[in-house]
Tab-separated table of C-alpha atoms in Angstrom:
chain	number	residue	atom	x	y	z
A	1	MET	CA	95.570	-114.138	-25.884
A	2	ARG	CA	98.789	-115.718	-27.118
A	3	VAL	CA	100.606	-119.103	-25.020
A	4	ALA	CA	102.489	-121.838	-24.898
A	5	VAL	CA	102.751	-124.895	-24.280
A	6	VAL	CA	105.676	-127.073	-23.194
A	7	THR	CA	105.039	-130.986	-22.184
A	8	VAL	CA	108.497	-132.091	-20.190
A	9	GLY	CA	109.168	-136.483	-19.420
A	10	ASP	CA	112.481	-138.207	-21.756
A	11	GLU	CA	109.351	-140.591	-21.939
A	12	LEU	CA	107.133	-138.279	-24.282
A	13	LEU	CA	110.912	-137.902	-26.468
A	14	SER	CA	111.536	-141.871	-26.012
A	15	GLY	CA	108.136	-142.311	-27.710
A	16	ASP	CA	107.591	-144.294	-25.001
A	17	THR	CA	104.464	-142.745	-24.418
A	18	VAL	CA	101.737	-140.341	-25.914
A	19	ASN	CA	101.546	-137.577	-25.985
A	20	THR	CA	98.175	-136.953	-25.953
A	21	ASN	CA	97.991	-133.408	-22.861
A	22	ALA	CA	99.571	-131.499	-25.500
A	23	ALA	CA	97.222	-131.967	-27.694
A	24	TRP	CA	93.880	-131.899	-25.409
A	25	LEU	CA	95.930	-128.801	-23.962
A	26	CYS	CA	95.677	-127.111	-27.449
A	27	GLU	CA	92.335	-128.055	-28.156
A	28	ARG	CA	90.658	-127.052	-24.923
A	29	LEU	CA	92.877	-123.751	-25.125
A	30	THR	CA	91.572	-123.020	-28.823
A	31	ASP	CA	87.961	-123.340	-28.105
A	32	ARG	CA	88.936	-120.739	-25.518
A	33	GLY	CA	89.893	-118.115	-28.166
A	34	VAL	CA	93.645	-118.237	-27.426
A	35	ASP	CA	95.765	-118.548	-29.969
A	36	VAL	CA	98.642	-121.447	-28.841
A	37	ALA	CA	102.189	-119.912	-30.458
A	38	ARG	CA	104.300	-123.108	-29.145
A	39	VAL	CA	104.335	-126.618	-28.324
A	40	THR	CA	107.232	-128.330	-26.614
A	41	THR	CA	108.223	-132.050	-25.317
A	42	ILE	CA	111.490	-131.157	-23.297
A	43	PRO	CA	113.603	-134.156	-21.227
A	44	ASP	CA	113.459	-134.426	-17.166
A	45	ASP	CA	116.256	-131.518	-17.211
A	46	VAL	CA	116.333	-128.521	-14.539
A	47	GLY	CA	118.615	-126.624	-16.600
A	48	GLU	CA	116.797	-127.118	-19.742
A	49	ILE	CA	113.438	-127.034	-18.363
A	50	ALA	CA	114.022	-123.444	-16.763
A	51	ARG	CA	116.206	-122.753	-19.005
A	52	VAL	CA	113.251	-123.233	-22.138
A	53	VAL	CA	110.801	-122.032	-19.447
A	54	ASN	CA	112.370	-118.205	-18.757
A	55	GLU	CA	112.743	-118.241	-23.160
A	56	TYR	CA	109.207	-118.785	-23.704
A	57	ARG	CA	107.691	-116.276	-20.039
A	58	ALA	CA	108.797	-113.746	-22.423
A	59	GLU	CA	107.396	-114.322	-25.487
A	60	TYR	CA	103.554	-115.242	-24.215
A	61	ASP	CA	101.600	-114.502	-21.586
A	62	ALA	CA	101.473	-117.492	-20.238
A	63	VAL	CA	102.793	-120.924	-19.910
A	64	LEU	CA	101.913	-123.888	-19.696
A	65	VAL	CA	104.242	-126.865	-17.645
A	66	THR	CA	102.688	-129.830	-17.254
A	67	GLY	CA	104.715	-133.627	-16.515
A	68	GLY	CA	107.744	-133.875	-13.603
A	69	LEU	CA	105.377	-132.919	-10.412
A	70	GLY	CA	105.752	-135.627	-7.409
A	71	PRO	CA	108.741	-136.211	-5.432
A	72	THR	CA	110.221	-138.710	-7.066
A	73	HIS	CA	114.615	-138.844	-8.845
A	74	ASP	CA	113.131	-137.471	-12.066
A	75	ASP	CA	110.116	-135.383	-10.840
A	76	VAL	CA	112.437	-132.499	-11.340
A	77	THR	CA	109.750	-129.842	-13.088
A	78	MET	CA	109.240	-127.369	-10.189
A	79	GLU	CA	112.899	-127.217	-9.461
A	80	GLY	CA	112.785	-126.164	-12.990
A	81	VAL	CA	109.950	-123.652	-12.994
A	82	ALA	CA	111.751	-121.799	-9.510
A	83	ALA	CA	114.804	-122.053	-11.279
A	84	ALA	CA	112.830	-119.736	-14.240
A	85	VAL	CA	112.085	-117.524	-12.729
A	86	GLY	CA	114.374	-116.822	-9.828
A	87	ARG	CA	113.084	-118.954	-6.774
A	88	ASP	CA	112.851	-121.841	-4.403
A	89	VAL	CA	111.044	-124.432	-4.034
A	90	GLU	CA	110.238	-124.606	-0.911
A	91	PRO	CA	107.072	-126.714	1.748
A	92	HIS	CA	104.052	-124.397	0.492
A	93	ASP	CA	101.950	-124.434	4.269
A	94	ALA	CA	98.340	-124.476	1.328
A	95	ALA	CA	99.409	-127.554	-0.468
A	96	HIS	CA	100.073	-129.738	3.437
A	97	GLU	CA	97.283	-127.844	4.229
A	98	TRP	CA	94.984	-129.245	0.942
A	99	LEU	CA	95.900	-132.728	0.970
A	100	THR	CA	96.336	-133.288	5.158
A	101	GLU	CA	92.431	-131.761	4.937
A	102	GLU	CA	91.037	-131.742	1.766
A	103	GLY	CA	93.241	-134.867	-0.370
A	104	GLY	CA	92.253	-137.320	2.653
A	105	TYR	CA	96.531	-138.114	3.282
A	106	ALA	CA	97.972	-138.421	6.732
A	107	ALA	CA	100.941	-136.317	7.149
A	108	ALA	CA	103.607	-138.492	7.716
A	109	ASP	CA	102.667	-140.797	4.957
A	110	LEU	CA	103.594	-137.887	2.475
A	111	VAL	CA	106.684	-138.541	1.307
A	112	ASP	CA	108.956	-135.580	1.559
A	113	GLY	CA	109.671	-132.573	-0.862
A	114	THR	CA	105.182	-134.128	-2.798
A	115	THR	CA	104.208	-130.722	-0.871
A	116	HIS	CA	107.787	-128.862	-1.864
A	117	LEU	CA	106.635	-125.707	-4.431
A	118	PRO	CA	108.575	-122.437	-5.629
A	119	ALA	CA	108.421	-119.633	-3.378
A	120	GLY	CA	105.722	-117.521	-3.716
A	121	ALA	CA	104.230	-120.593	-6.252
A	122	ARG	CA	99.887	-120.989	-5.859
A	123	MET	CA	99.054	-123.890	-5.272
A	124	LEU	CA	96.703	-125.717	-7.236
A	125	PRO	CA	94.719	-128.234	-5.775
A	126	ASN	CA	95.235	-132.404	-7.793
A	127	GLU	CA	91.734	-134.065	-7.234
A	128	ALA	CA	92.811	-136.603	-9.079
A	129	GLY	CA	96.099	-137.520	-7.426
A	130	VAL	CA	98.172	-136.637	-5.681
A	131	ALA	CA	101.011	-134.298	-6.741
A	132	PRO	CA	99.993	-130.203	-6.671
A	133	GLY	CA	100.542	-127.974	-9.388
A	134	ALA	CA	100.918	-124.219	-8.355
A	135	VAL	CA	101.323	-121.226	-10.918
A	136	VAL	CA	104.031	-119.327	-10.951
A	137	GLU	CA	103.613	-115.641	-12.594
A	138	SER	CA	102.535	-116.806	-15.323
A	139	ILE	CA	103.614	-119.931	-15.418
A	140	TYR	CA	100.698	-122.679	-14.940
A	141	VAL	CA	102.506	-126.031	-14.292
A	142	LEU	CA	100.115	-129.129	-14.306
A	143	PRO	CA	100.520	-132.958	-13.500
A	144	GLY	CA	101.893	-134.417	-15.920
A	145	VAL	CA	99.166	-138.313	-16.256
A	146	PRO	CA	96.142	-137.396	-18.539
A	147	GLU	CA	92.595	-137.447	-15.932
A	148	GLU	CA	95.518	-134.940	-13.125
A	149	MET	CA	96.355	-133.041	-15.739
A	150	LYS	CA	92.520	-132.063	-17.099
A	151	ALA	CA	90.662	-131.561	-13.395
A	152	MET	CA	94.121	-130.048	-12.720
A	153	PHE	CA	93.185	-127.614	-15.951
A	154	GLU	CA	89.555	-126.801	-15.194
A	155	HIS	CA	90.801	-124.648	-11.760
A	156	VAL	CA	92.221	-122.089	-13.676
A	157	ALA	CA	90.380	-122.320	-18.008
A	158	GLU	CA	89.139	-119.072	-16.897
A	159	GLU	CA	92.112	-117.682	-17.081
A	160	PHE	CA	92.368	-118.807	-20.141
A	161	ALA	CA	90.559	-115.975	-23.178
A	162	GLY	CA	90.668	-114.585	-26.229
A	163	GLU	CA	88.703	-113.392	-29.187
A	164	GLU	CA	85.530	-116.266	-29.843
A	165	THR	CA	86.153	-118.416	-32.925
A	166	HIS	CA	84.360	-119.953	-34.759
A	167	THR	CA	84.746	-122.925	-37.430
A	168	ALA	CA	84.232	-125.214	-39.792
A	169	VAL	CA	85.539	-127.721	-42.291
A	170	VAL	CA	84.994	-128.740	-45.299
A	171	THR	CA	85.999	-132.294	-47.122
A	172	VAL	CA	86.931	-132.213	-51.278
A	173	ASP	CA	87.736	-134.970	-52.777
A	174	GLU	CA	90.577	-133.421	-55.652
A	175	PRO	CA	94.038	-133.804	-54.413
A	176	GLU	CA	95.448	-130.093	-52.257
A	177	SER	CA	97.562	-129.341	-55.272
A	178	GLU	CA	94.877	-128.122	-56.772
A	179	LEU	CA	93.471	-126.204	-54.625
A	180	VAL	CA	95.884	-123.969	-53.974
A	181	GLU	CA	93.747	-120.510	-56.401
A	182	ARG	CA	90.843	-121.536	-54.837
A	183	LEU	CA	92.145	-121.430	-51.278
A	184	ALA	CA	94.423	-117.845	-52.031
A	185	ASP	CA	90.680	-116.538	-53.509
A	186	LEU	CA	89.081	-117.367	-50.418
A	187	GLN	CA	91.256	-115.575	-48.632
A	188	GLU	CA	91.460	-112.732	-50.630
A	189	ARG	CA	86.977	-111.883	-50.716
A	190	PHE	CA	86.480	-113.442	-47.085
A	191	ASP	CA	88.060	-112.682	-43.558
A	192	VAL	CA	88.617	-115.944	-43.184
A	193	ALA	CA	91.615	-118.379	-41.614
A	194	VAL	CA	92.202	-121.103	-44.168
A	195	GLY	CA	94.235	-124.997	-43.346
A	196	SER	CA	94.393	-127.581	-45.386
A	197	TYR	CA	95.151	-131.190	-44.575
A	198	PRO	CA	95.429	-134.679	-46.720
A	199	GLY	CA	95.119	-137.908	-46.548
A	200	ASP	CA	92.159	-140.245	-48.377
A	201	ALA	CA	90.519	-136.422	-48.277
A	202	VAL	CA	91.318	-133.222	-48.111
A	203	ARG	CA	89.824	-131.462	-44.962
A	204	VAL	CA	89.667	-127.707	-45.212
A	205	LYS	CA	89.380	-125.742	-42.176
A	206	LEU	CA	87.695	-122.449	-42.401
A	207	ILE	CA	87.547	-119.866	-39.113
A	208	ALA	CA	86.792	-116.235	-37.742
A	209	THR	CA	85.508	-114.044	-35.547
A	210	ASP	CA	82.551	-113.180	-37.413
A	211	GLU	CA	80.106	-116.668	-37.913
A	212	GLY	CA	77.955	-114.765	-41.212
A	213	GLU	CA	81.920	-114.562	-43.062
A	214	LEU	CA	82.070	-117.914	-42.248
A	215	ALA	CA	78.760	-119.422	-43.303
A	216	ALA	CA	79.726	-116.895	-47.041
A	217	ALA	CA	82.818	-118.430	-47.050
A	218	THR	CA	81.848	-121.628	-46.602
A	219	GLU	CA	79.074	-121.422	-48.829
A	220	TRP	CA	81.226	-120.357	-51.326
A	221	LEU	CA	83.375	-122.735	-50.994
A	222	GLU	CA	81.339	-125.663	-51.026
A	223	ALA	CA	80.156	-124.136	-54.785
A	224	ARG	CA	83.879	-124.462	-56.567
A	225	VAL	CA	84.963	-128.056	-54.523
A	226	GLU	CA	84.554	-131.316	-55.438
A	227	LEU	CA	82.813	-132.751	-52.121
A	228	VAL	CA	82.817	-135.320	-50.297
A	229	GLU	CA	79.049	-136.821	-49.390
A	230	GLU	CA	78.508	-138.269	-45.984
A	231	ASP	CA	79.255	-142.563	-47.262
A	232	GLY	CA	82.591	-140.748	-48.811
A	233	THR	CA	81.501	-141.097	-52.928
A	234	PRO	CA	82.104	-137.564	-54.426
A	235	GLU	CA	79.559	-134.861	-54.188
A	236	THR	CA	80.934	-132.441	-57.386
A	237	ALA	CA	79.778	-128.855	-57.139
A	238	SER	CA	76.521	-127.011	-59.752
């Protein structure tokens, strides 16, 4: 399963808010064996939301959109998603029922527009907030508030699945440039995906669908690099 993650918000693009939602969603999806093929951040603009979502829904199995839900002037995500699939935004009976019966809100207290969703959408209850989410075709619309987004994602997590993968990390006390040939040799010998991430040391991440293959690849690599022990001192492989 290949998906795209779209985060919506002017505050993300200006740097006023750190985009933790994308990182959390990518980690959760990857843990479920899902291939996150694209992460995009766009402004609170109906036309831009519609354009990006429409493009991605044609290319990927699912699109997850976070941010811009609610009745305020800059909460235009539902309108943009509706435009992407050629639908209107309209009052949603299930959203109204859930908020007034399960959410504990009086109908008179709900700001106009709170329960408006794209026509024919499946409503997702917001157990940590007010504004409901929605599923429209292969598009999942979640809140931007992290606590609300996380709680709502759990309602649909089982709908995202792929081939289970296993991961190992080898921390190496050598320059990344000196590892190129050994990492290429590693990939020729074993059916693993390899990523290297430099910092104070180089973190080499190995991913495989077969746990035994991963163990063999990890052992092979550890025997051929200078490792960093837990206390930070280098350990030369024999």
